[in-house]
Each structure stands twice: as structure tokens, then as C-alpha cells.
PDB file of C-alpha atoms in Angstrom:
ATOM      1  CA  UNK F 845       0.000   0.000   0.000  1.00  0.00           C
ATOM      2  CA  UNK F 846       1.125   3.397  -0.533  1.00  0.00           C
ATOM      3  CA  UNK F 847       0.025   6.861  -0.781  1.00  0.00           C
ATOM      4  CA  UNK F 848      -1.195   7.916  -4.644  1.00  0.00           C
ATOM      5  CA  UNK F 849      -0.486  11.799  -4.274  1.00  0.00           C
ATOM      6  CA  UNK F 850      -0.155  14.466  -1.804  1.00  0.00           C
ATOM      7  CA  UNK F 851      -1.975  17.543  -2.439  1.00  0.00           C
ATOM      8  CA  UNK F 852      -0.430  20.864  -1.875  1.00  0.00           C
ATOM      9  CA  UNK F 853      -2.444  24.102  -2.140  1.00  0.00           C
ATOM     10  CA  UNK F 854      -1.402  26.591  -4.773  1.00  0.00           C
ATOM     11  CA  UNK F 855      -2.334  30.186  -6.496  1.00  0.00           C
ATOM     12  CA  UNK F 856      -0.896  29.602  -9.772  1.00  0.00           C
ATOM     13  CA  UNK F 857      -0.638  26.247 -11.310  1.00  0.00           C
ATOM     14  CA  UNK F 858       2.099  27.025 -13.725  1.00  0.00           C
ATOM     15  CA  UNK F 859       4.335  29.004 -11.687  1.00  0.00           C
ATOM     16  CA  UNK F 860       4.139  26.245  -8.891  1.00  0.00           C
ATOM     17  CA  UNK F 861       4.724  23.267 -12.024  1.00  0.00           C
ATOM     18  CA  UNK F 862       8.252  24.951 -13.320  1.00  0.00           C
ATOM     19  CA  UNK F 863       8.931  25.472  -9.616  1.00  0.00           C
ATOM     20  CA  UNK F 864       8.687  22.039  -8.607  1.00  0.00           C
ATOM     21  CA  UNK F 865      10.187  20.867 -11.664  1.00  0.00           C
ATOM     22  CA  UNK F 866      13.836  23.136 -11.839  1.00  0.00           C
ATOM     23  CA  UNK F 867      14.622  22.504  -8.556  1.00  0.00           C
ATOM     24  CA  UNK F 868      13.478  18.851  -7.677  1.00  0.00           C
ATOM     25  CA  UNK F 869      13.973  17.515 -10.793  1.00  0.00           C
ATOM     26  CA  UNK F 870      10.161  16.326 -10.368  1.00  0.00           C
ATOM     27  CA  UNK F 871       8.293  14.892 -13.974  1.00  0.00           C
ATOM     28  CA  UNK F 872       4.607  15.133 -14.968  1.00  0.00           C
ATOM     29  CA  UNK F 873       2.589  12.324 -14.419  1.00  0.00           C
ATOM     30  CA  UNK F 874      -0.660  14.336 -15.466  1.00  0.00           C
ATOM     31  CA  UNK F 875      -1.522  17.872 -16.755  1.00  0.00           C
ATOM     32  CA  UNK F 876      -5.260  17.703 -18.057  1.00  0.00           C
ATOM     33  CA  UNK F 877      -8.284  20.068 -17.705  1.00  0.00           C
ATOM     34  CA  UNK F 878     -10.492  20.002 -14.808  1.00  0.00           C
ATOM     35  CA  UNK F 879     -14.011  21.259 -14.614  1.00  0.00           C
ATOM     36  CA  UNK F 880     -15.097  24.937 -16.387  1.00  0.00           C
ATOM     37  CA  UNK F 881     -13.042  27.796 -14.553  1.00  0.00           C
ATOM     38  CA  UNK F 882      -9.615  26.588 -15.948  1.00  0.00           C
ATOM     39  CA  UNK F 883      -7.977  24.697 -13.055  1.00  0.00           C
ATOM     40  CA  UNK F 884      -6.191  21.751 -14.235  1.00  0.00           C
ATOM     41  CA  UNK F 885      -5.368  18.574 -12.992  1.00  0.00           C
ATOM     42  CA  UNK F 886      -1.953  18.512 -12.714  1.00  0.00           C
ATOM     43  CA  UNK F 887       0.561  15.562 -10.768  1.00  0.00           C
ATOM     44  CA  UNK F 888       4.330  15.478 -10.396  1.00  0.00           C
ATOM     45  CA  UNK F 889       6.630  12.716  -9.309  1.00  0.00           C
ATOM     46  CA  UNK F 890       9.219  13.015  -7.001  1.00  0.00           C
ATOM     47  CA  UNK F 891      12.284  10.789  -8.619  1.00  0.00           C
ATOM     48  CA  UNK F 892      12.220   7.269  -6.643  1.00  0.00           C
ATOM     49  CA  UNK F 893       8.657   7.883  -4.842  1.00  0.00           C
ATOM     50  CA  UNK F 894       5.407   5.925  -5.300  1.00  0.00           C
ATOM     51  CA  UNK F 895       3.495   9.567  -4.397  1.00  0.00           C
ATOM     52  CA  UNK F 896       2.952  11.877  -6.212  1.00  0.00           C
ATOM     53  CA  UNK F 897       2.447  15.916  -5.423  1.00  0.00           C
ATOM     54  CA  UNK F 898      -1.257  17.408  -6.909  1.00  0.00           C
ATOM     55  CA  UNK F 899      -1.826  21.022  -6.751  1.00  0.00           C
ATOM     56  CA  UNK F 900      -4.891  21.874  -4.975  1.00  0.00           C
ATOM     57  CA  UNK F 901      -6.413  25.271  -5.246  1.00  0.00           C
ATOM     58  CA  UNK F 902      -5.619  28.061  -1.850  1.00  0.00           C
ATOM     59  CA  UNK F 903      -8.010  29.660  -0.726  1.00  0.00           C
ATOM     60  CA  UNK F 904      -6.148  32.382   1.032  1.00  0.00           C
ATOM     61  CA  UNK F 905      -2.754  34.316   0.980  1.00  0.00           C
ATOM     62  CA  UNK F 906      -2.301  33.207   5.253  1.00  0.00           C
ATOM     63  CA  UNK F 907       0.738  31.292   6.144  1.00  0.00           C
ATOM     64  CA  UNK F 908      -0.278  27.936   6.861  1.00  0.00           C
ATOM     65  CA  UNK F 909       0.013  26.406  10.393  1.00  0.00           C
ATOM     66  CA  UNK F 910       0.950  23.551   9.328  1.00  0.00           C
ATOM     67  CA  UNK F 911       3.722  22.101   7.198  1.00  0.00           C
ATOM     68  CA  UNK F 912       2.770  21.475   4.161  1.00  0.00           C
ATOM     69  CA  UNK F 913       5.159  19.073   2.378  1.00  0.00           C
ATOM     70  CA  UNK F 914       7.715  17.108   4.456  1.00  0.00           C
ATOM     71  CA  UNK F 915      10.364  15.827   2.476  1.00  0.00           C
ATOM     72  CA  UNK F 916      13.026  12.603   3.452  1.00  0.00           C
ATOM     73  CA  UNK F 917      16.289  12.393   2.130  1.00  0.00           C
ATOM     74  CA  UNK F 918      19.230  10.586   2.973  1.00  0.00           C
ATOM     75  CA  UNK F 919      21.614  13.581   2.597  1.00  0.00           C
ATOM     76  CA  UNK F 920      19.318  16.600   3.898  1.00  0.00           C
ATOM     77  CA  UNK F 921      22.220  18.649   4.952  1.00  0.00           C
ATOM     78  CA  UNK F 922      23.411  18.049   1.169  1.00  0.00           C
ATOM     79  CA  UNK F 923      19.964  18.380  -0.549  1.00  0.00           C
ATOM     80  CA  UNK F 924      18.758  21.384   1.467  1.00  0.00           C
ATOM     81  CA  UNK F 925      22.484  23.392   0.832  1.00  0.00           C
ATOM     82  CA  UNK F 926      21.563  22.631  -3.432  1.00  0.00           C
ATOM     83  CA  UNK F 927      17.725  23.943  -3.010  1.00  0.00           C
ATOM     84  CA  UNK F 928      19.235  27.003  -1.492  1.00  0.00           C
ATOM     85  CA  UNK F 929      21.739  27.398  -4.223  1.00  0.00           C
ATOM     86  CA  UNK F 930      18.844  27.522  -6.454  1.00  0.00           C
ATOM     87  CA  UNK F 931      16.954  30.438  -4.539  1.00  0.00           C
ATOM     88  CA  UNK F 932      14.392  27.960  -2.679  1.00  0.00           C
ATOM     89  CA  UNK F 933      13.565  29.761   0.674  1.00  0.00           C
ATOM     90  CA  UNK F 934      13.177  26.562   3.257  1.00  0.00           C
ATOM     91  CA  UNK F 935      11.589  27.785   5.868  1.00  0.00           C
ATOM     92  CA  UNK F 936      12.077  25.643   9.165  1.00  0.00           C
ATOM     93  CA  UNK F 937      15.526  24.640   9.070  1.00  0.00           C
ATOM     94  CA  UNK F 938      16.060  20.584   8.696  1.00  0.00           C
ATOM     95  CA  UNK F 939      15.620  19.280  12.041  1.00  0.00           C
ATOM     96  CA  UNK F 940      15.445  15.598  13.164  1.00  0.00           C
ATOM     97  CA  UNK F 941      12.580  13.902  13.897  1.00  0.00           C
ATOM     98  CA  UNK F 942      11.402  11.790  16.884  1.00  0.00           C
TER      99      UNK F 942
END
């Protein structure tokens, strides 16, 4: 068993796409219409991971409480020092986890 997608909630589709794509490497699994306002249905895939991210729509500009996305790597140190070298903002420092 294993989790089909994680949905993370987004303004704009396109901007969030090319984002996720230049700096995770991430490929499209889906990018097809959905309903009548122009939202699409759009999935990436993480390299080496059976889930997949899905762009939900936000419904506000408020900092969520929450994380939203919680990524494992076996080199985070390494991984989060190459996001930053290509302008991603993380955040919450890596931390270890109980």
C-alpha cells in the first residue's frame, strides 16, 4: 500500500509546475483540464517515490500552520544546501525527527 499523491495548495498552477520541476527535478505524471473555470489537474513525481504531489487550489494568501510538504532524504544537509543554491527559501531549518 502506498500513498497515490499528496496535495499541496497553490495560487498559480504554472508558476508552482516549473517550480517544482527546476529545482526537484520532479516529472509530470498528469496535466489535463479540470471542470469549467480553468484549473487543471496537474501531478508530479518526485524521482524514486510511489506519491505523487497534486496542486490543490488556496483559498487564502495566510501562512499555513501547518507544514505542508515534508520531504526525506538521505543527505538533507546536502539536498537542502543545493535547493538554497537555487533560490528555494526553506523555511524551518532541517531538524530531526522523533
Amino acid at each position: 500500500m502506498h500513498i497515490q499523491f499528496a496535495e499541496l495548495p497553490v495560487f498559480n498552477q504554472d508558476r508552482a509546475k516549473k517550480f517544482y520541476i527546476d529545482h526537484f527535478g520532479c516529472a509530470i505524471v498528469a496535466d489535463v483540464p479540470m471542470g469549467a473555470n480553468g484549473w487543471r489537474w496537474i501531478e508530479l513525481k518526485f524521482a524514486g517515490s510511489e506519491t505523487n504531489l497534486h496542486f490543490g487550489k488556496r483559498a487564502d494568501d495566510e501562512p499555513a500552520d501547518q507544514p505542508v510538504m515534508v520531504l526525506v532524504d538521505d543527505n538533507v544537509a546536502g539536498t537542502a544546501g543545493t535547493l538554497k543554491s537555487k533560490g528555494v527559501e526553506i523555511i524551518t531549518e532541517p531538524q530531526a525527527a522523533p
